[in-house]
């Protein structure tokens, strides 16, 4: 009986560790920048299923004081300045068919954006593939919001 109880407790511990963290620390590590603690975090994650396809999206809202530190972090990390090319904006801010699960993020008038193609061993243009695996982030200094997204299809 004790063995069964111990096995069940170990299984619960193992399952508890499988959830993964999705917080500001996760975003900072993925983007390789230092971020202060946000005042608010909202997120959604549709990853799951056999292949782990889905969309993770997070909004990290920073106080006015911390927003300056975030601005310094993203600008010194070599992020691109807005505006972005219209074709790229159209792909990263979709509307219409297939965009129902997409976060309704505004395109900032000014700020920084980051795009990382995470698909391995591919030489073709990332938009010419049958599947996408990328990380996209935007920092809007006017609102103090860092938008973060991981898409895996």
XYZ file of N, CA and C in Angstrom:
459
model
N 0.824 -1.191 0.000
C 0.000 0.000 0.000
C 0.869 1.257 0.000
N 1.944 1.230 0.784
C 2.837 2.386 0.845
C 3.504 2.608 -0.508
N 3.856 1.536 -1.199
C 4.486 1.663 -2.515
C 3.546 2.337 -3.509
N 2.290 1.968 -3.462
C 1.307 2.581 -4.357
C 1.179 4.069 -4.044
N 1.094 4.404 -2.773
C 0.979 5.805 -2.370
C 2.210 6.596 -2.822
N 3.398 6.045 -2.641
C 4.635 6.716 -3.059
C 4.660 6.876 -4.577
N 4.243 5.853 -5.305
C 4.212 5.928 -6.769
C 3.244 7.009 -7.238
N 2.093 7.114 -6.572
C 1.118 8.144 -6.936
C 1.663 9.539 -6.652
N 2.328 9.714 -5.534
C 2.895 11.021 -5.196
C 3.995 11.415 -6.185
N 4.822 10.461 -6.567
C 5.869 10.736 -7.556
C 5.264 11.104 -8.908
N 4.191 10.419 -9.282
C 3.517 10.736 -10.544
C 2.939 12.145 -10.510
N 2.344 12.531 -9.389
C 1.812 13.888 -9.256
C 2.914 14.932 -9.336
N 4.022 14.678 -8.686
C 5.157 15.600 -8.764
C 5.664 15.733 -10.193
N 5.750 14.634 -10.889
C 6.207 14.646 -12.270
C 5.250 15.445 -13.145
N 3.958 15.221 -12.987
C 2.967 15.951 -13.775
C 2.960 17.437 -13.445
N 3.182 17.787 -12.208
C 3.215 19.200 -11.824
C 4.362 19.924 -12.516
N 5.448 19.243 -12.760
C 6.591 19.858 -13.422
C 6.448 19.946 -14.925
N 5.453 19.297 -15.510
C 5.290 19.289 -16.962
C 4.542 20.497 -17.485
N 3.912 21.262 -16.620
C 3.104 22.380 -17.068
C 3.908 23.489 -17.694
N 5.131 23.683 -17.255
C 5.953 24.750 -17.805
C 5.507 26.092 -17.282
N 6.441 26.990 -17.176
C 6.114 28.312 -16.695
C 5.914 29.248 -17.863
N 4.964 30.101 -17.768
C 4.705 31.099 -18.787
C 4.481 32.423 -18.063
N 5.587 33.072 -17.734
C 5.508 34.334 -17.014
C 6.555 35.288 -17.559
N 6.766 36.391 -16.868
C 7.723 37.403 -17.317
C 9.136 36.844 -17.387
N 9.505 35.967 -16.470
C 10.829 35.353 -16.501
C 11.018 34.493 -17.739
N 9.969 33.786 -18.121
C 10.004 32.969 -19.335
C 10.249 33.853 -20.556
N 9.505 34.950 -20.654
C 9.644 35.872 -21.787
C 11.048 36.462 -21.824
N 11.559 36.877 -20.676
C 12.901 37.463 -20.616
C 13.954 36.464 -21.094
N 13.836 35.220 -20.680
C 14.804 34.201 -21.117
C 14.699 33.928 -22.612
N 13.494 33.823 -23.118
C 13.309 33.550 -24.542
C 13.811 34.697 -25.414
N 13.664 35.929 -24.931
C 14.103 37.091 -25.705
C 15.528 37.503 -25.373
N 16.123 36.856 -24.383
C 17.494 37.134 -23.949
C 17.682 38.605 -23.561
N 16.737 39.095 -22.749
C 16.822 40.455 -22.215
C 16.478 40.421 -20.728
N 16.847 41.478 -20.026
C 16.515 41.611 -18.605
C 15.256 42.461 -18.503
N 14.242 41.934 -17.834
C 12.977 42.648 -17.672
C 12.669 42.846 -16.198
N 12.147 44.030 -15.843
C 11.657 44.206 -14.478
C 10.351 43.428 -14.298
N 9.904 43.327 -13.075
C 8.641 42.638 -12.792
C 7.487 43.473 -13.352
N 6.636 42.899 -14.198
C 5.515 43.667 -14.741
C 4.431 43.904 -13.696
N 3.658 44.969 -13.908
C 2.529 45.263 -13.031
C 1.379 44.298 -13.298
N 1.254 43.831 -14.552
C 0.182 42.903 -14.918
C 0.644 42.012 -16.062
N 0.135 40.782 -16.065
C 0.427 39.824 -17.135
C -0.883 39.172 -17.546
N -1.166 39.176 -18.843
C -2.289 38.407 -19.374
C -1.727 37.470 -20.431
N -2.321 36.284 -20.523
C -1.773 35.324 -21.479
C -2.827 34.325 -21.917
N -2.516 33.668 -23.005
C -3.315 32.571 -23.518
C -2.389 31.604 -24.223
N -2.719 30.320 -24.188
C -1.854 29.325 -24.812
C -2.719 28.205 -25.367
N -2.647 28.000 -26.671
C -3.418 26.927 -27.299
C -2.534 25.755 -27.706
N -1.268 25.732 -27.252
C -0.390 24.600 -27.558
C -0.963 23.328 -26.941
N -0.732 22.236 -27.582
C -1.221 20.958 -27.090
C -1.329 19.993 -28.248
N -1.960 18.884 -28.017
C -2.110 17.903 -29.077
C -0.835 17.140 -29.344
N -0.857 16.357 -30.393
C 0.240 15.440 -30.695
C 1.543 16.162 -31.021
N 1.481 17.184 -31.848
C 2.697 17.865 -32.291
C 3.023 19.106 -31.473
N 2.178 19.488 -30.563
C 2.431 20.677 -29.761
C 2.223 21.971 -30.517
N 1.427 21.927 -31.582
C 1.144 23.139 -32.333
C 0.248 24.050 -31.516
N 0.374 25.341 -31.749
C -0.489 26.283 -31.066
C 0.110 27.666 -31.017
N -0.579 28.532 -30.304
C -0.188 29.927 -30.179
C -0.129 30.307 -28.704
N 1.032 30.760 -28.270
C 1.193 31.339 -26.938
C 1.270 32.837 -27.131
N 0.445 33.577 -26.411
C 0.544 35.032 -26.478
C 0.455 35.601 -25.072
N 1.300 36.593 -24.825
C 1.353 37.224 -23.508
C 1.454 38.733 -23.673
N 0.836 39.444 -22.745
C 0.966 40.895 -22.670
C 1.502 41.226 -21.286
N 2.663 41.858 -21.244
C 3.284 42.262 -19.988
C 3.182 43.775 -19.895
N 2.451 44.261 -18.902
C 2.264 45.695 -18.715
C 3.177 46.172 -17.601
N 3.959 47.205 -17.896
C 4.942 47.720 -16.949
C 4.539 49.100 -16.440
N 4.959 49.404 -15.208
C 4.725 50.729 -14.635
C 5.536 51.752 -15.422
N 5.231 53.036 -15.237
C 5.962 54.088 -15.955
C 7.451 54.039 -15.655
N 7.790 53.789 -14.399
C 9.203 53.739 -14.020
C 9.904 52.562 -14.695
N 9.264 51.405 -14.693
C 9.867 50.213 -15.277
C 9.840 50.233 -16.804
N 8.916 50.988 -17.389
C 8.820 51.058 -18.849
C 10.108 51.591 -19.466
N 10.765 52.505 -18.785
C 12.035 53.037 -19.293
C 13.113 51.957 -19.320
N 13.125 51.084 -18.325
C 14.094 49.985 -18.298
C 13.824 48.996 -19.431
N 12.553 48.738 -19.715
C 12.202 47.837 -20.812
C 12.610 48.460 -22.146
N 12.351 49.748 -22.285
C 12.740 50.457 -23.509
C 14.245 50.346 -23.742
N 15.020 50.524 -22.694
C 16.475 50.401 -22.792
C 16.875 48.969 -23.155
N 16.206 47.983 -22.567
C 16.544 46.576 -22.824
C 16.303 46.194 -24.279
N 15.146 46.558 -24.820
C 14.835 46.148 -26.193
C 15.632 46.948 -27.217
N 15.868 48.222 -26.945
C 16.634 49.020 -27.909
C 18.092 48.582 -27.945
N 18.660 48.237 -26.800
C 20.058 47.799 -26.777
C 20.220 46.352 -27.244
N 19.128 45.586 -27.297
C 19.194 44.198 -27.773
C 19.125 44.112 -29.296
N 19.010 45.251 -29.954
C 19.015 45.258 -31.414
C 17.674 44.989 -32.066
N 16.572 45.226 -31.344
C 15.257 45.059 -31.947
C 15.076 46.101 -33.045
N 14.184 45.817 -33.988
C 13.905 46.732 -35.095
C 12.902 47.789 -34.659
N 13.039 48.972 -35.233
C 12.118 50.070 -34.937
C 10.879 49.993 -35.825
N 9.743 50.394 -35.274
C 8.546 50.568 -36.094
C 8.729 51.826 -36.915
N 8.104 51.934 -38.069
C 7.158 50.976 -38.651
C 7.885 49.812 -39.310
N 7.164 48.687 -39.421
C 7.727 47.527 -40.113
C 7.220 47.527 -41.551
N 7.836 46.707 -42.376
C 7.434 46.615 -43.770
C 5.967 46.180 -43.845
N 5.190 46.750 -44.785
C 3.763 46.417 -44.873
C 3.483 44.921 -45.041
N 4.290 44.212 -45.855
C 4.058 42.776 -46.058
C 4.246 42.006 -44.754
N 5.270 42.362 -44.005
C 5.532 41.706 -42.725
C 4.422 42.017 -41.725
N 3.999 43.266 -41.684
C 2.903 43.650 -40.785
C 1.633 42.876 -41.116
N 1.366 42.692 -42.391
C 0.170 41.961 -42.813
C 0.210 40.504 -42.341
N 1.383 39.903 -42.353
C 1.516 38.505 -41.922
C 1.478 38.361 -40.397
N 2.040 39.327 -39.685
C 2.135 39.218 -38.230
C 0.927 39.796 -37.496
N 0.132 40.593 -38.186
C -1.096 41.153 -37.616
C -2.275 40.756 -38.511
N -2.612 39.466 -38.562
C -3.663 39.025 -39.487
C -5.058 39.417 -39.008
N -5.942 39.550 -39.967
C -7.366 39.654 -39.638
C -8.115 38.884 -40.716
N -9.337 38.587 -40.453
C -10.104 37.806 -41.414
C -10.055 36.328 -41.096
N -10.168 35.506 -42.134
C -10.241 34.049 -41.972
C -8.999 33.512 -41.281
N -9.218 32.666 -40.305
C -8.113 32.023 -39.602
C -7.512 32.838 -38.480
N -7.996 34.047 -38.267
C -7.404 34.906 -37.249
C -8.229 34.960 -35.969
N -9.213 34.088 -35.824
C -10.099 34.166 -34.660
C -9.375 33.901 -33.349
N -8.343 33.055 -33.361
C -7.589 32.770 -32.140
C -6.442 33.746 -31.925
N -6.238 34.626 -32.866
C -5.117 35.557 -32.813
C -5.407 36.672 -31.819
N -4.411 37.085 -31.048
C -4.645 38.208 -30.136
C -4.889 39.489 -30.929
N -5.768 40.309 -30.434
C -6.113 41.563 -31.112
C -5.192 42.666 -30.603
N -3.957 42.640 -31.079
C -2.970 43.612 -30.633
C -2.931 44.798 -31.574
N -2.802 45.996 -31.029
C -2.670 47.166 -31.904
C -1.265 47.235 -32.495
N -1.155 47.824 -33.668
C 0.153 48.084 -34.270
C 0.604 49.438 -33.732
N 1.676 49.474 -32.952
C 2.079 50.750 -32.360
C 2.589 51.737 -33.403
N 2.360 53.014 -33.141
C 2.870 54.061 -34.026
C 4.387 54.148 -33.925
N 4.890 53.870 -32.735
C 6.342 53.839 -32.538
C 6.649 52.728 -31.541
N 7.887 52.286 -31.546
C 8.280 51.208 -30.654
C 9.271 50.289 -31.342
N 9.412 49.076 -30.803
C 10.382 48.104 -31.301
C 9.705 46.763 -31.517
N 10.220 46.011 -32.483
C 9.711 44.669 -32.730
C 10.871 43.704 -32.940
N 10.575 42.413 -32.671
C 11.568 41.346 -32.736
C 10.906 40.139 -33.378
N 11.597 39.496 -34.312
C 11.080 38.299 -34.960
C 12.202 37.274 -35.066
N 11.946 36.062 -34.557
C 12.919 34.973 -34.627
C 12.274 33.760 -35.287
N 12.866 33.308 -36.369
C 12.430 32.091 -37.046
C 13.037 30.912 -36.292
N 12.203 30.086 -35.666
C 12.694 28.963 -34.869
C 12.671 27.641 -35.622
N 12.337 27.677 -36.905
C 12.303 26.438 -37.684
C 13.733 26.067 -38.068
N 14.129 24.864 -37.738
C 15.508 24.430 -37.963
C 15.714 23.869 -39.368
N 16.952 23.990 -39.826
C 17.403 23.362 -41.068
C 16.579 23.766 -42.284
N 16.129 24.981 -42.304
C 15.364 25.464 -43.449
C 16.151 26.573 -44.128
N 16.226 26.504 -45.441
C 16.940 27.533 -46.184
C 15.989 28.439 -46.947
N 14.754 28.005 -47.113
C 13.798 28.816 -47.860
C 13.235 29.937 -46.988
N 12.627 30.898 -47.639
C 11.992 32.016 -46.956
C 10.940 31.492 -45.978
N 10.900 32.049 -44.774
C 9.994 31.519 -43.749
C 8.526 31.617 -44.137
N 8.165 32.532 -45.021
C 6.761 32.688 -45.404
C 6.384 31.770 -46.566
N 7.343 31.022 -47.115
C 7.074 30.104 -48.221
C 6.947 28.659 -47.748
N 6.890 28.431 -46.459
C 6.811 27.078 -45.909
C 5.367 26.687 -45.621
N 5.193 25.400 -45.357
C 3.869 24.899 -44.996
C 3.596 25.035 -43.504
N 4.640 25.257 -42.729
C 4.444 25.428 -41.288
C 5.308 26.582 -40.801
N 4.869 27.181 -39.701
C 5.596 28.303 -39.107
C 5.963 27.955 -37.671
N 7.158 28.318 -37.284
C 7.609 28.205 -35.902
C 8.427 29.455 -35.626
N 7.783 30.440 -35.044
C 8.496 31.683 -34.803
C 8.097 32.326 -33.484
N 8.969 33.225 -33.048
C 8.723 34.058 -31.878
C 8.641 35.492 -32.365
N 7.612 36.199 -31.922
C 7.392 37.588 -32.317
C 7.119 38.387 -31.054
N 7.777 39.528 -30.931
C 7.562 40.385 -29.765
C 7.532 41.841 -30.207
N 6.756 42.633 -29.489
C 6.613 44.064 -29.766
C 6.633 44.800 -28.442
N 7.355 45.905 -28.398
C 7.283 46.767 -27.218
C 6.736 48.120 -27.636
N 5.651 48.539 -26.987
C 5.011 49.828 -27.233
C 5.348 50.752 -26.068
N 6.252 51.719 -26.263
C 6.654 52.587 -25.157
C 5.558 53.556 -24.714
N 4.589 53.825 -25.578
C 3.506 54.741 -25.207
C 2.557 54.121 -24.192
N 2.400 52.797 -24.237
C 1.511 52.117 -23.291
C 2.278 51.344 -22.228
N 3.582 51.119 -22.451
C 4.377 50.324 -21.515
C 4.047 48.844 -21.572
N 3.580 48.373 -22.734
C 3.188 46.970 -22.881
C 4.166 46.248 -23.800
N 4.621 45.081 -23.343
C 5.429 44.175 -24.155
C 4.518 43.035 -24.585
N 4.341 42.884 -25.878
C 3.532 41.815 -26.449
C 4.475 40.697 -26.879
N 4.160 39.467 -26.525
C 5.019 38.324 -26.829
C 4.175 37.206 -27.421
N 4.726 36.542 -28.443
C 3.972 35.503 -29.131
C 4.911 34.398 -29.614
N 4.484 33.156 -29.441
C 5.160 31.994 -30.026
C 4.123 31.247 -30.845
N 4.391 31.101 -32.139
C 3.486 30.357 -33.012
C 4.190 29.102 -33.495
N 3.526 27.971 -33.365
C 4.029 26.689 -33.847
C 2.905 26.009 -34.616
N 3.134 25.761 -35.907
C 2.102 25.103 -36.723
C 2.644 23.839 -37.345
